[in-house]
Amino acid sequence: MPELPEVEVVRRGLERHVTGRTIASVDVLHPRAIRRHVPGAIDFASRLVGHSLDAARRRGKYLWVELSSGEAVLAHLGMSGQMLVQSADAPDEKHLRVRVRFADDGPELRFVDQRTFGGLSVEDTVEVDGETLPEPVAHIARDPMDPAFDLDAAVRALRAKRTEVKRALLDQTVVSGIGNIYADEALWRARVHWARPTERLSAAKARELIGAATDVMAEALVAGGTSFDALYVNVNGQSGYFDRSLAAYGQEGLPCPRCGSPIRREPFMNRSSFSCPRCQRRS
Ligand SMILES: [Zn+2]
């Protein structure tokens, strides 16, 4: 799954290439790509055509574009969803699902998704804490990149969850934007085992942990931030581009960059947790 830095790269690409442009036509080429838009393809297209895309927004891993109508197009990237900005005469991609053409006859916006877990939907917006959010995002906490992110409140919310610390970190109503990869990296940096109960996490350690998550995502964004200059806006959560500097995630058996012990992998919620057995003690 794409995590916050990957989604931010897509957001910047959309901001650069499609905002301010008026939609001329929409082709839905596969019904699964708009299955979250319950009224169907004709309704989906009618809510877009004639309106302009005003701003590309993100909260955590959620991405949307505001429409001049006051609604918002929510993009679910799923496992393999990509937003491409392509010239109109470029051949269709094999897994092209939705095509948006603009009144300026400039490059098209294409939603391409091989595995069709992702999709697009038009959503009503609501006002929450001074921000306009699509309804499905209303309950999602601010992410650490948000200028209004409240670190003290996030520390309190994290410690109030009576669970394992990694589950609390992944809870998008506590802090948004942290997925499995960056959770493992943050836990490694803060030297906390993923299964430590939150009640045994001091406020100082919780603050260090959220700070580490923020740093690791900011660094990934810098590493990936060069790829959105091109007209071809592309993201893939599996991309090795963001994985180069990982210390723990996916590093089973490789030496811990801090102490040299082999990184261990443990099962976690149908996935895995990677940690250093020496730096991140269970107790
Ligand atoms: Zn170590």
Coordinates of C-alpha atoms and ligand atoms in Angstrom, one line a residue:
M1 CA 0.0 0.0 0.0
P2 CA 1.3 3.5 -0.7
E3 CA 2.1 5.4 2.5
L4 CA 2.0 9.1 3.2
P5 CA 5.2 10.1 1.3
E6 CA 4.1 8.3 -1.8
V7 CA 0.6 9.8 -1.6
E8 CA 2.1 13.2 -1.1
V9 CA 4.1 12.8 -4.3
V10 CA 0.9 12.1 -6.2
R11 CA -0.8 15.1 -4.5
R12 CA 2.0 17.4 -5.6
G13 CA 1.8 16.0 -9.1
L14 CA -2.0 16.6 -9.3
E15 CA -1.6 20.1 -7.8
R16 CA 1.0 20.9 -10.5
H17 CA -0.7 19.4 -13.5
V18 CA -4.5 19.4 -13.1
T19 CA -5.7 22.0 -10.6
G20 CA -7.4 25.0 -12.1
R21 CA -8.5 23.0 -15.2
T22 CA -12.1 22.4 -16.2
I23 CA -13.3 18.9 -17.0
A24 CA -14.7 18.3 -20.4
S25 CA -15.5 14.5 -20.3
V26 CA -15.0 11.4 -18.2
D27 CA -14.8 7.8 -19.4
V28 CA -15.2 5.0 -16.8
L29 CA -13.6 2.0 -18.5
H30 CA -14.1 -0.5 -15.7
P31 CA -17.0 -0.4 -13.2
R32 CA -14.9 -1.7 -10.3
A33 CA -12.9 1.5 -10.4
I34 CA -15.9 3.5 -9.3
R35 CA -17.6 0.9 -7.1
R36 CA -17.4 3.2 -4.1
H37 CA -19.4 5.8 -6.1
V38 CA -22.7 4.0 -5.4
P39 CA -24.9 6.0 -7.9
G40 CA -22.8 4.6 -10.8
A41 CA -20.8 5.8 -13.8
I42 CA -23.2 8.2 -15.4
D43 CA -23.7 10.0 -12.1
F44 CA -20.0 10.0 -11.4
A45 CA -19.3 11.6 -14.8
S46 CA -22.1 14.2 -14.4
R47 CA -20.7 15.4 -11.1
L48 CA -17.3 16.1 -12.8
V49 CA -18.1 17.4 -16.2
G50 CA -18.2 21.2 -16.4
H51 CA -16.5 21.7 -13.0
S52 CA -12.9 22.6 -12.4
L53 CA -10.5 20.8 -10.1
D54 CA -9.6 23.4 -7.5
A55 CA -7.0 22.0 -5.2
A56 CA -5.4 18.7 -4.4
R57 CA -5.5 17.8 -0.8
R58 CA -4.2 15.0 1.5
R59 CA -4.7 13.9 5.0
G60 CA -2.6 10.9 6.1
K61 CA -2.9 8.4 3.2
Y62 CA -6.2 9.9 1.9
L63 CA -6.0 12.0 -1.3
W64 CA -8.7 14.1 -2.8
V65 CA -9.2 16.9 -5.3
E66 CA -11.7 19.6 -4.5
L67 CA -14.3 20.4 -7.2
S68 CA -15.7 23.8 -8.0
S69 CA -19.1 22.4 -7.2
G70 CA -18.1 22.0 -3.5
E71 CA -17.8 18.2 -3.7
A72 CA -14.5 16.3 -3.8
V73 CA -13.1 13.5 -5.8
L74 CA -11.6 11.0 -3.4
A75 CA -8.9 8.8 -4.8
H76 CA -8.3 5.4 -3.3
L77 CA -4.9 4.2 -4.6
G78 CA -5.4 0.7 -3.2
M79 CA -2.5 -1.6 -3.9
S80 CA -1.5 -0.6 -7.4
G81 CA -3.5 2.6 -8.3
Q82 CA -1.7 5.2 -10.3
M83 CA -2.6 8.7 -11.4
L84 CA -1.0 9.5 -14.7
V85 CA -0.9 12.8 -16.6
Q86 CA -0.6 11.8 -20.2
S87 CA -0.9 13.6 -23.6
A88 CA -4.2 12.7 -25.3
D89 CA -2.4 10.9 -28.1
A90 CA -0.5 8.5 -25.8
P91 CA -1.8 5.0 -26.2
D92 CA -4.1 3.7 -23.5
E93 CA -2.5 1.8 -20.7
K94 CA -3.4 -1.8 -20.4
H95 CA -5.1 -1.2 -17.0
L96 CA -6.6 2.2 -17.7
R97 CA -9.8 2.5 -15.6
V98 CA -10.9 6.1 -15.7
R99 CA -10.0 8.9 -18.2
V100 CA -10.6 12.6 -17.5
R101 CA -10.3 15.0 -20.5
F102 CA -10.1 18.8 -19.9
A103 CA -11.6 21.7 -21.8
D104 CA -8.2 23.1 -22.5
D105 CA -7.3 20.0 -24.7
G106 CA -4.2 19.6 -22.6
P107 CA -2.9 16.4 -21.1
E108 CA -5.4 13.9 -19.7
L109 CA -5.7 12.6 -16.2
R110 CA -5.7 8.8 -16.2
F111 CA -6.4 6.4 -13.3
V112 CA -4.6 3.2 -14.0
D113 CA -5.0 0.2 -11.6
Q114 CA -3.8 -3.3 -12.4
R115 CA -5.4 -5.0 -9.4
T116 CA -8.5 -2.7 -9.2
F117 CA -8.4 -2.5 -5.4
G118 CA -8.4 1.2 -5.8
G119 CA -10.9 3.6 -7.3
L120 CA -12.5 7.0 -7.4
S121 CA -15.6 8.4 -5.9
V122 CA -17.3 11.8 -5.7
E123 CA -18.0 12.7 -2.0
D124 CA -19.9 15.4 -0.1
T125 CA -17.6 17.6 2.1
V126 CA -18.0 18.5 5.7
E127 CA -16.3 21.1 7.9
V128 CA -14.2 19.5 10.7
D129 CA -12.0 21.6 13.0
G130 CA -11.8 24.4 10.4
E131 CA -11.0 22.1 7.5
T132 CA -13.1 21.0 4.6
L133 CA -12.9 17.2 4.3
P134 CA -14.7 14.6 2.2
E135 CA -17.2 12.7 4.4
P136 CA -15.2 9.4 4.5
V137 CA -12.1 11.4 5.8
A138 CA -14.0 13.3 8.5
H139 CA -12.9 10.9 11.3
I140 CA -9.3 10.7 10.2
A141 CA -6.8 12.4 12.6
R142 CA -4.3 15.0 11.3
D143 CA -1.0 13.6 10.1
P144 CA 2.4 14.8 11.4
M145 CA 3.1 16.8 8.2
D146 CA -0.1 18.9 8.8
P147 CA 0.8 22.4 10.0
A148 CA -2.0 22.2 12.6
F149 CA -0.8 18.8 13.9
D150 CA -1.0 18.8 17.7
L151 CA 1.9 16.6 19.0
D152 CA 0.8 16.8 22.6
A153 CA -2.7 15.7 21.7
A154 CA -1.4 12.9 19.6
V155 CA 0.8 11.7 22.5
R156 CA -2.2 11.7 24.8
A157 CA -4.3 9.8 22.2
L158 CA -1.6 7.2 21.6
R159 CA -1.1 6.5 25.3
A160 CA -4.9 6.4 25.9
K161 CA -5.3 3.5 23.5
R162 CA -5.1 0.3 25.6
T163 CA -3.3 -1.8 23.1
E164 CA 0.1 -2.7 21.6
V165 CA 2.0 0.4 20.6
K166 CA 2.2 -0.5 16.9
R167 CA -1.6 -1.0 16.7
A168 CA -2.0 2.5 18.2
L169 CA 0.5 3.9 15.7
L170 CA -1.5 2.4 12.8
D171 CA -4.8 3.7 14.2
Q172 CA -5.7 6.5 11.7
T173 CA -7.9 8.2 14.3
V174 CA -4.9 8.7 16.6
V175 CA -2.3 9.9 14.1
S176 CA -2.9 9.4 10.4
G177 CA -0.5 8.6 7.6
I178 CA 1.6 6.0 9.4
G179 CA 1.5 2.5 7.8
N180 CA 3.3 -0.7 8.4
I181 CA 6.6 0.3 6.8
Y182 CA 7.1 3.6 8.6
A183 CA 5.7 2.2 11.9
D184 CA 8.5 -0.4 11.9
E185 CA 11.1 2.3 11.0
A186 CA 9.8 4.6 13.7
L187 CA 9.8 1.9 16.4
W188 CA 13.3 0.9 15.4
R189 CA 14.5 4.5 15.7
A190 CA 12.9 5.0 19.1
R191 CA 14.1 1.5 20.3
V192 CA 10.6 0.3 21.1
H193 CA 9.3 -3.2 20.5
W194 CA 6.1 -3.1 18.5
A195 CA 4.1 -5.2 21.1
R196 CA 4.9 -3.0 24.1
P197 CA 1.6 -2.1 25.8
T198 CA 0.8 1.7 25.4
E199 CA 0.4 2.0 29.2
R200 CA 4.1 1.2 29.5
L201 CA 5.1 3.9 27.1
S202 CA 6.1 7.1 28.8
A203 CA 5.0 10.5 27.4
A204 CA 8.6 11.2 26.5
K205 CA 8.9 7.9 24.6
A206 CA 5.6 8.4 22.8
R207 CA 6.8 11.9 21.7
E208 CA 10.1 10.4 20.5
L209 CA 8.2 7.7 18.6
I210 CA 5.9 10.1 16.8
G211 CA 8.9 12.4 16.1
A212 CA 10.7 9.4 14.6
A213 CA 7.7 8.6 12.4
T214 CA 7.6 12.2 11.2
D215 CA 11.3 12.2 10.4
V216 CA 11.3 8.9 8.5
M217 CA 8.4 10.0 6.4
A218 CA 9.9 13.5 5.7
E219 CA 13.2 11.8 4.6
A220 CA 11.3 9.4 2.3
L221 CA 9.5 12.4 0.8
V222 CA 12.8 14.1 0.1
A223 CA 14.1 10.9 -1.5
G224 CA 11.0 10.5 -3.7
G225 CA 10.3 14.2 -4.2
T226 CA 12.3 14.4 -7.4
S227 CA 10.0 12.1 -9.3
F228 CA 7.1 14.5 -9.6
D229 CA 8.8 17.0 -11.8
A230 CA 8.0 15.1 -14.9
L231 CA 4.7 15.4 -16.7
Y232 CA 4.2 11.7 -16.1
V233 CA 2.9 11.5 -12.5
N234 CA 3.3 8.0 -11.2
V235 CA 3.2 6.3 -7.9
N236 CA 3.4 2.7 -6.9
G237 CA 3.5 1.7 -3.2
Q238 CA 5.8 -1.2 -4.1
S239 CA 8.3 1.2 -5.7
G240 CA 11.9 0.5 -4.5
Y241 CA 12.5 4.2 -4.7
F242 CA 11.3 4.9 -1.1
D243 CA 12.8 1.7 0.3
R244 CA 16.5 2.4 -0.1
S245 CA 17.2 3.7 3.4
L246 CA 15.0 1.3 5.5
A247 CA 16.7 0.1 8.7
A248 CA 14.2 -2.6 9.8
Y249 CA 11.2 -3.0 7.5
G250 CA 11.8 -5.9 5.1
Q251 CA 15.4 -6.4 6.4
E252 CA 14.9 -9.9 8.0
G253 CA 18.3 -11.5 8.7
L254 CA 20.3 -8.4 7.7
P255 CA 22.4 -6.6 10.3
C256 CA 20.8 -3.9 12.4
P257 CA 22.5 -0.6 11.2
R258 CA 22.9 0.3 14.9
C259 CA 24.2 -2.8 16.6
G260 CA 24.7 -5.5 13.9
S261 CA 22.2 -8.0 15.3
P262 CA 20.1 -9.7 12.6
I263 CA 16.8 -8.0 12.1
R264 CA 13.9 -10.4 13.1
R265 CA 10.5 -10.8 11.5
E266 CA 7.4 -11.6 13.5
P267 CA 3.8 -12.1 12.4
F268 CA 1.6 -9.1 13.0
M269 CA -2.1 -8.8 11.9
N270 CA -1.7 -11.0 8.8
R271 CA 1.5 -9.0 7.9
S272 CA 4.9 -8.8 9.5
S273 CA 6.8 -6.7 12.0
F274 CA 10.5 -6.2 11.6
S275 CA 12.6 -5.2 14.6
C276 CA 16.0 -5.5 16.2
P277 CA 16.0 -8.2 19.0
R278 CA 18.8 -6.2 20.8
C279 CA 17.7 -2.6 20.4
Q280 CA 14.0 -3.2 20.7
R281 CA 13.4 -5.5 23.7
R282 CA 10.0 -6.8 24.4
S283 CA 10.0 -5.7 28.0
Ligands
ZN1 ZN 20.0 -3.2 16.9

